[in-house]
Amino acid sequence: MTRIGVLNVRGAMPHYEQLPFNVYVDKPGIIRKLDALILPPGTLVESQVLTRYDWIKREVWDFAENGGVIIGVCSGAQLLSRAVNLNVKGLPGYAEGLGILDITFEPLIVTGPVKVRITNETWITRDLLNTELHGWQAHTYGKANVETSNTWVVGVSLVSRYNYRNAKIEIPTLMVSRRYRVFGTMVHGLLGSGSPLTRNLFHEIGITDKGEIKNYYRVINTNGWKRKRDAHVNPRIITITSTMTGEGKTLITSALAYCLSRTGHYVGVAKLGGDIRDLHPGLYILGKPFKPWMSIRMRWGSRALGWFDWQRTLGKAVEIGLDTLLVEGVMGLLTGSSRRPKRGFSSTLDFIRQVNTDVVLIASAHYDGVEGALLRLRTNIDLLNKISKGPGVVVLNNAYHGIHEDRALRQFKTAINKLGISLFVVDSLMISSKPEELIDLEDYRDSAIKVSGNLCDAFINVLSK
């Protein structure tokens, strides 16, 4: 049988979308036996896989030079490039890639559905010139600069929102090597069953039988969001929110996804708004694919951020029989609450009120100390108790300890326990990963697991009420 391998090392997400493969590549010697190799999405560059696994560079280059077919998707395409500038703050901080594609990548944030227009015909785009494909992008470093004529742009994305603003641009996103049988795409969702690109890929490696082609999607179908037989009527929806942005919503969401799934809950994750990058750590932990219903639409004036209205998202959660759906809020609890859309909602607060979800409320001591974080928590708890369901669990993140700080914490805990609210304190962790910037998914996963232990116990008690 023809062997299509997918790289499955630190930071790789082979199950993030439909990809055709039947072999996991996780140790030396496998690549040379393949007929085609897929470098999947994830954080392959940020996770420094070329440094951690010294065999990857040698074996991928040998495979390319011997005529092997290589497909790189998002992070996989970045790994095929010369270098990626990982510094989104303005100063160059380049991470070296394989250099098989003569491209460098610079910061450009695109998160959401896109249309892709095929601009040139080659082995992967055969018979597709000027046609339009549909997929999505979810990256921080998406500006591809072609350095030499050895790399050819064969497709461009029509983007309507980038770098957090509504503006239209056209960017190169599909590239091939003129020297090797190597293709890179920054667009997800183009290699699923029935895709014309996949048809050309299978044609290139000599597979034409439709029944045989289905076998290469067996792994992803097994790991997908399958309906549970003993499904509940409705899943429990828990919104993870914070008093302001950057306080650890993604970390706590990922920790809850880990601990609840380990205790037998069928857990799904979703995000308010369109920044689906925040879902990647949870999906990495669960080993599950991204689906468009995970991005819940918010209304901002005449614009909508996100893909699905919340009713459709809940409908999908019911359809597959989730026990719990974890919904990560946008920025702070009140962000966008001054807007009044005619339908839908524009803030996490309005979502909680409209859907009547359970709530986990977070504040970080990183910004203004333990005292400032506790003050913000009190204010937000009072607000939630007045207009909606109050939080079942409150998290003080990035905590530190001293005589006076610990006394303030004890007083706060006593006060909120009387309201039926549990307090969980997360001490500062040595974690450099950020979902919106530089993230090593394995590093982030380890941090989420550290957090999950006691938090899971507190949370299971809340769920049982």
GROMACS .gro file of N, CA and C in nm, residues 279-371:
model
  279
  279LEU      N    1  -0.813   2.855   2.035
  279LEU     CA    2  -0.864   2.718   2.047
  279LEU      C    3  -0.755   2.613   2.029
  280HIS      N    4  -0.643   2.652   1.970
  280HIS     CA    5  -0.541   2.553   1.933
  280HIS      C    6  -0.485   2.475   2.052
  281PRO      N    7  -0.452   2.540   2.167
  281PRO     CA    8  -0.402   2.459   2.280
  281PRO      C    9  -0.503   2.355   2.327
  282GLY      N   10  -0.631   2.392   2.336
  282GLY     CA   11  -0.732   2.296   2.379
  282GLY      C   12  -0.747   2.182   2.280
  283LEU      N   13  -0.745   2.213   2.151
  283LEU     CA   14  -0.755   2.109   2.048
  283LEU      C   15  -0.631   2.020   2.047
  284TYR      N   16  -0.516   2.080   2.075
  284TYR     CA   17  -0.391   2.003   2.083
  284TYR      C   18  -0.399   1.902   2.198
  285ILE      N   19  -0.452   1.947   2.311
  285ILE     CA   20  -0.468   1.859   2.427
  285ILE      C   21  -0.570   1.749   2.400
  286LEU      N   22  -0.681   1.785   2.339
  286LEU     CA   23  -0.787   1.687   2.312
  286LEU      C   24  -0.756   1.598   2.193
  287GLY      N   25  -0.663   1.641   2.105
  287GLY     CA   26  -0.632   1.564   1.985
  287GLY      C   27  -0.748   1.563   1.887
  288LYS      N   28  -0.822   1.675   1.880
  288LYS     CA   29  -0.942   1.684   1.798
  288LYS      C   30  -0.927   1.790   1.690
  289PRO      N   31  -1.008   1.782   1.583
  289PRO     CA   32  -1.000   1.881   1.476
  289PRO      C   33  -1.076   2.008   1.508
  290PHE      N   34  -1.035   2.117   1.443
  290PHE     CA   35  -1.111   2.240   1.448
  290PHE      C   36  -1.232   2.228   1.356
  291LYS      N   37  -1.343   2.287   1.401
  291LYS     CA   38  -1.464   2.294   1.319
  291LYS      C   39  -1.517   2.438   1.323
  292PRO      N   40  -1.574   2.486   1.213
  292PRO     CA   41  -1.622   2.625   1.210
  292PRO      C   42  -1.723   2.659   1.319
  293TRP      N   43  -1.801   2.561   1.369
  293TRP     CA   44  -1.900   2.591   1.472
  293TRP      C   45  -1.835   2.633   1.603
  294MET      N   46  -1.704   2.616   1.615
  294MET     CA   47  -1.634   2.654   1.737
  294MET      C   48  -1.609   2.804   1.748
  295SER      N   49  -1.632   2.876   1.640
  295SER     CA   50  -1.616   3.022   1.641
  295SER      C   51  -1.755   3.085   1.647
  296ILE      N   52  -1.789   3.143   1.764
  296ILE     CA   53  -1.923   3.196   1.787
  296ILE      C   54  -1.930   3.343   1.747
  297ARG      N   55  -2.027   3.374   1.665
  297ARG     CA   56  -2.036   3.508   1.606
  297ARG      C   57  -2.078   3.613   1.708
  298MET      N   58  -2.005   3.726   1.704
  298MET     CA   59  -2.041   3.844   1.782
  298MET      C   60  -2.073   3.958   1.685
  299ARG      N   61  -2.161   4.047   1.726
  299ARG     CA   62  -2.200   4.160   1.642
  299ARG      C   63  -2.130   4.286   1.690
  300TRP      N   64  -2.057   4.349   1.599
  300TRP     CA   65  -1.991   4.475   1.630
  300TRP      C   66  -2.034   4.577   1.526
  301GLY      N   67  -2.144   4.649   1.556
  301GLY     CA   68  -2.197   4.743   1.458
  301GLY      C   69  -2.247   4.667   1.336
  302SER      N   70  -2.201   4.707   1.220
  302SER     CA   71  -2.242   4.641   1.096
  302SER      C   72  -2.158   4.518   1.068
  303ARG      N   73  -2.058   4.494   1.149
  303ARG     CA   74  -1.966   4.382   1.129
  303ARG      C   75  -1.999   4.266   1.222
  304ALA      N   76  -1.960   4.147   1.180
  304ALA     CA   77  -1.973   4.028   1.263
  304ALA      C   78  -1.836   3.964   1.278
  305LEU      N   79  -1.799   3.931   1.400
  305LEU     CA   80  -1.674   3.860   1.427
  305LEU      C   81  -1.708   3.718   1.466
  306GLY      N   82  -1.657   3.621   1.393
  306GLY     CA   83  -1.689   3.481   1.421
  306GLY      C   84  -1.774   3.422   1.308
  307TRP      N   85  -1.797   3.291   1.316
  307TRP     CA   86  -1.857   3.218   1.205
  307TRP      C   87  -2.002   3.179   1.226
  308PHE      N   88  -2.033   3.120   1.344
  308PHE     CA   89  -2.166   3.064   1.368
  308PHE      C   90  -2.238   3.142   1.477
  309ASP      N   91  -2.370   3.166   1.460
  309ASP     CA   92  -2.451   3.216   1.570
  309ASP      C   93  -2.452   3.111   1.682
  310TRP      N   94  -2.466   3.158   1.807
  310TRP     CA   95  -2.451   3.066   1.919
  310TRP      C   96  -2.553   2.952   1.916
  311GLN      N   97  -2.672   2.977   1.860
  311GLN     CA   98  -2.771   2.870   1.853
  311GLN      C   99  -2.723   2.755   1.765
  312ARG      N  100  -2.656   2.788   1.656
  312ARG     CA  101  -2.603   2.683   1.568
  312ARG      C  102  -2.488   2.609   1.636
  313THR      N  103  -2.404   2.684   1.710
  313THR     CA  104  -2.296   2.618   1.784
  313THR      C  105  -2.352   2.521   1.886
  314LEU      N  106  -2.451   2.566   1.961
  314LEU     CA  107  -2.513   2.477   2.060
  314LEU      C  108  -2.579   2.359   1.991
  315GLY      N  109  -2.640   2.383   1.875
  315GLY     CA  110  -2.700   2.274   1.800
  315GLY      C  111  -2.599   2.168   1.761
  316LYS      N  112  -2.481   2.210   1.719
  316LYS     CA  113  -2.374   2.116   1.685
  316LYS      C  114  -2.328   2.040   1.808
  317ALA      N  115  -2.316   2.110   1.921
  317ALA     CA  116  -2.275   2.045   2.046
  317ALA      C  117  -2.375   1.939   2.087
  318VAL      N  118  -2.505   1.968   2.069
  318VAL     CA  119  -2.609   1.871   2.100
  318VAL      C  120  -2.603   1.753   2.003
  319GLU      N  121  -2.580   1.786   1.877
  319GLU     CA  122  -2.577   1.683   1.771
  319GLU      C  123  -2.472   1.577   1.797
  320ILE      N  124  -2.355   1.617   1.843
  320ILE     CA  125  -2.248   1.519   1.867
  320ILE      C  126  -2.248   1.467   2.010
  321GLY      N  127  -2.337   1.521   2.094
  321GLY     CA  128  -2.352   1.465   2.228
  321GLY      C  129  -2.249   1.509   2.329
  322LEU      N  130  -2.201   1.632   2.319
  322LEU     CA  131  -2.105   1.680   2.417
  322LEU      C  132  -2.167   1.684   2.557
  323ASP      N  133  -2.087   1.650   2.658
  323ASP     CA  134  -2.129   1.670   2.797
  323ASP      C  135  -2.109   1.815   2.839
  324THR      N  136  -1.996   1.871   2.793
  324THR     CA  137  -1.956   2.005   2.835
  324THR      C  138  -1.900   2.081   2.717
  325LEU      N  139  -1.941   2.207   2.702
  325LEU     CA  140  -1.883   2.296   2.602
  325LEU      C  141  -1.819   2.413   2.675
  326LEU      N  142  -1.686   2.424   2.661
  326LEU     CA  143  -1.612   2.534   2.722
  326LEU      C  144  -1.602   2.648   2.621
  327VAL      N  145  -1.653   2.763   2.657
  327VAL     CA  146  -1.654   2.879   2.568
  327VAL      C  147  -1.560   2.986   2.624
  328GLU      N  148  -1.454   3.015   2.551
  328GLU     CA  149  -1.361   3.120   2.595
  328GLU      C  150  -1.413   3.255   2.549
  329GLY      N  151  -1.421   3.348   2.643
  329GLY     CA  152  -1.470   3.482   2.613
  329GLY      C  153  -1.371   3.563   2.532
  330VAL      N  154  -1.414   3.682   2.494
  330VAL     CA  155  -1.330   3.773   2.417
  330VAL      C  156  -1.278   3.883   2.509
  331MET      N  157  -1.148   3.905   2.511
  331MET     CA  158  -1.084   4.009   2.589
  331MET      C  159  -1.136   4.007   2.733
  332GLY      N  160  -1.193   4.122   2.784
  332GLY     CA  161  -1.247   4.124   2.919
  332GLY      C  162  -1.397   4.102   2.920
  333LEU      N  163  -1.452   4.080   3.039
  333LEU     CA  164  -1.595   4.054   3.054
  333LEU      C  165  -1.680   4.165   2.993
  334LEU      N  166  -1.637   4.292   3.011
  334LEU     CA  167  -1.717   4.405   2.968
  334LEU      C  168  -1.683   4.456   2.828
  335THR      N  169  -1.576   4.405   2.768
  335THR     CA  170  -1.535   4.455   2.637
  335THR      C  171  -1.649   4.443   2.536
  336GLY      N  172  -1.687   4.556   2.477
  336GLY     CA  173  -1.794   4.559   2.379
  336GLY      C  174  -1.933   4.574   2.437
  337SER      N  175  -1.946   4.582   2.569
  337SER     CA  176  -2.079   4.584   2.631
  337SER      C  177  -2.153   4.715   2.610
  338SER      N  178  -2.083   4.822   2.569
  338SER     CA  179  -2.150   4.949   2.542
  338SER      C  180  -2.221   4.948   2.407
  339ARG      N  181  -2.189   4.849   2.324
  339ARG     CA  182  -2.256   4.836   2.193
  339ARG      C  183  -2.391   4.769   2.213
  340ARG      N  184  -2.486   4.803   2.130
  340ARG     CA  185  -2.620   4.747   2.141
  340ARG      C  186  -2.667   4.697   2.005
  341PRO      N  187  -2.622   4.580   1.964
  341PRO     CA  188  -2.667   4.528   1.835
  341PRO      C  189  -2.815   4.494   1.838
  342LYS      N  190  -2.881   4.504   1.722
  342LYS     CA  191  -3.023   4.475   1.714
  342LYS      C  192  -3.051   4.328   1.740
  343ARG      N  193  -2.955   4.243   1.707
  343ARG     CA  194  -2.969   4.100   1.737
  343ARG      C  195  -2.832   4.046   1.773
  344GLY      N  196  -2.831   3.935   1.846
  344GLY     CA  197  -2.704   3.880   1.890
  344GLY      C  198  -2.648   3.955   2.009
  345PHE      N  199  -2.517   3.956   2.021
  345PHE     CA  200  -2.451   4.019   2.135
  345PHE      C  201  -2.314   4.069   2.090
  346SER      N  202  -2.254   4.157   2.170
  346SER     CA  203  -2.124   4.213   2.134
  346SER      C  204  -2.023   4.203   2.246
  347SER      N  205  -2.055   4.132   2.353
  347SER     CA  206  -1.961   4.118   2.465
  347SER      C  207  -1.980   3.983   2.531
  348THR      N  208  -1.879   3.942   2.609
  348THR     CA  209  -1.890   3.818   2.686
  348THR      C  210  -2.001   3.828   2.789
  349LEU      N  211  -2.014   3.947   2.851
  349LEU     CA  212  -2.119   3.967   2.950
  349LEU      C  213  -2.257   3.942   2.890
  350ASP      N  214  -2.281   3.997   2.770
  350ASP     CA  215  -2.411   3.979   2.707
  350ASP      C  216  -2.433   3.834   2.664
  351PHE      N  217  -2.327   3.766   2.625
  351PHE     CA  218  -2.340   3.623   2.590
  351PHE      C  219  -2.382   3.543   2.712
  352ILE      N  220  -2.315   3.566   2.825
  352ILE     CA  221  -2.348   3.494   2.949
  352ILE      C  222  -2.494   3.520   2.987
  353ARG      N  223  -2.537   3.646   2.977
  353ARG     CA  224  -2.673   3.683   3.014
  353ARG      C  225  -2.774   3.621   2.918
  354GLN      N  226  -2.744   3.624   2.789
  354GLN     CA  227  -2.838   3.577   2.689
  354GLN      C  228  -2.852   3.425   2.689
  355VAL      N  229  -2.742   3.354   2.709
  355VAL     CA  230  -2.743   3.208   2.701
  355VAL      C  231  -2.759   3.143   2.838
  356ASN      N  232  -2.736   3.223   2.946
  356ASN     CA  233  -2.747   3.175   3.084
  356ASN      C  234  -2.649   3.061   3.111
  357THR      N  235  -2.522   3.087   3.083
  357THR     CA  236  -2.419   2.984   3.100
  357THR      C  237  -2.363   2.985   3.242
  358ASP      N  238  -2.294   2.876   3.277
  358ASP     CA  239  -2.208   2.878   3.395
  358ASP      C  240  -2.087   2.965   3.365
  359VAL      N  241  -2.020   3.012   3.470
  359VAL     CA  242  -1.912   3.110   3.451
  359VAL      C  243  -1.791   3.074   3.536
  360VAL      N  244  -1.673   3.083   3.473
  360VAL     CA  245  -1.545   3.084   3.544
  360VAL      C  246  -1.485   3.223   3.521
  361LEU      N  247  -1.457   3.294   3.629
  361LEU     CA  248  -1.407   3.431   3.621
  361LEU      C  249  -1.261   3.435   3.665
  362ILE      N  250  -1.177   3.501   3.585
  362ILE     CA  251  -1.032   3.503   3.608
  362ILE      C  252  -0.985   3.646   3.625
  363ALA      N  253  -0.888   3.666   3.716
  363ALA     CA  254  -0.812   3.791   3.722
  363ALA      C  255  -0.667   3.756   3.747
  364SER      N  256  -0.577   3.833   3.691
  364SER     CA  257  -0.434   3.807   3.705
  364SER      C  258  -0.371   3.912   3.796
  365ALA      N  259  -0.284   3.865   3.885
  365ALA     CA  260  -0.209   3.956   3.972
  365ALA      C  261  -0.087   4.013   3.902
  366HIS      N  262  -0.070   3.977   3.775
  366HIS     CA  263   0.048   4.023   3.701
  366HIS      C  264   0.045   4.173   3.677
  367TYR      N  265  -0.075   4.231   3.664
  367TYR     CA  266  -0.086   4.371   3.624
  367TYR      C  267  -0.078   4.468   3.741
  368ASP      N  268  -0.159   4.445   3.844
  368ASP     CA  269  -0.166   4.542   3.954
  368ASP      C  270  -0.164   4.475   4.090
  369GLY      N  271  -0.099   4.357   4.097
  369GLY     CA  272  -0.082   4.290   4.224
  369GLY      C  273  -0.205   4.214   4.269
  370VAL      N  274  -0.190   4.141   4.379
  370VAL     CA  275  -0.299   4.062   4.433
  370VAL      C  276  -0.416   4.151   4.471
  371GLU      N  277  -0.385   4.266   4.534
  371GLU     CA  278  -0.492   4.355   4.581
  371GLU      C  279  -0.576   4.409   4.465
   0.00000   0.00000   0.00000
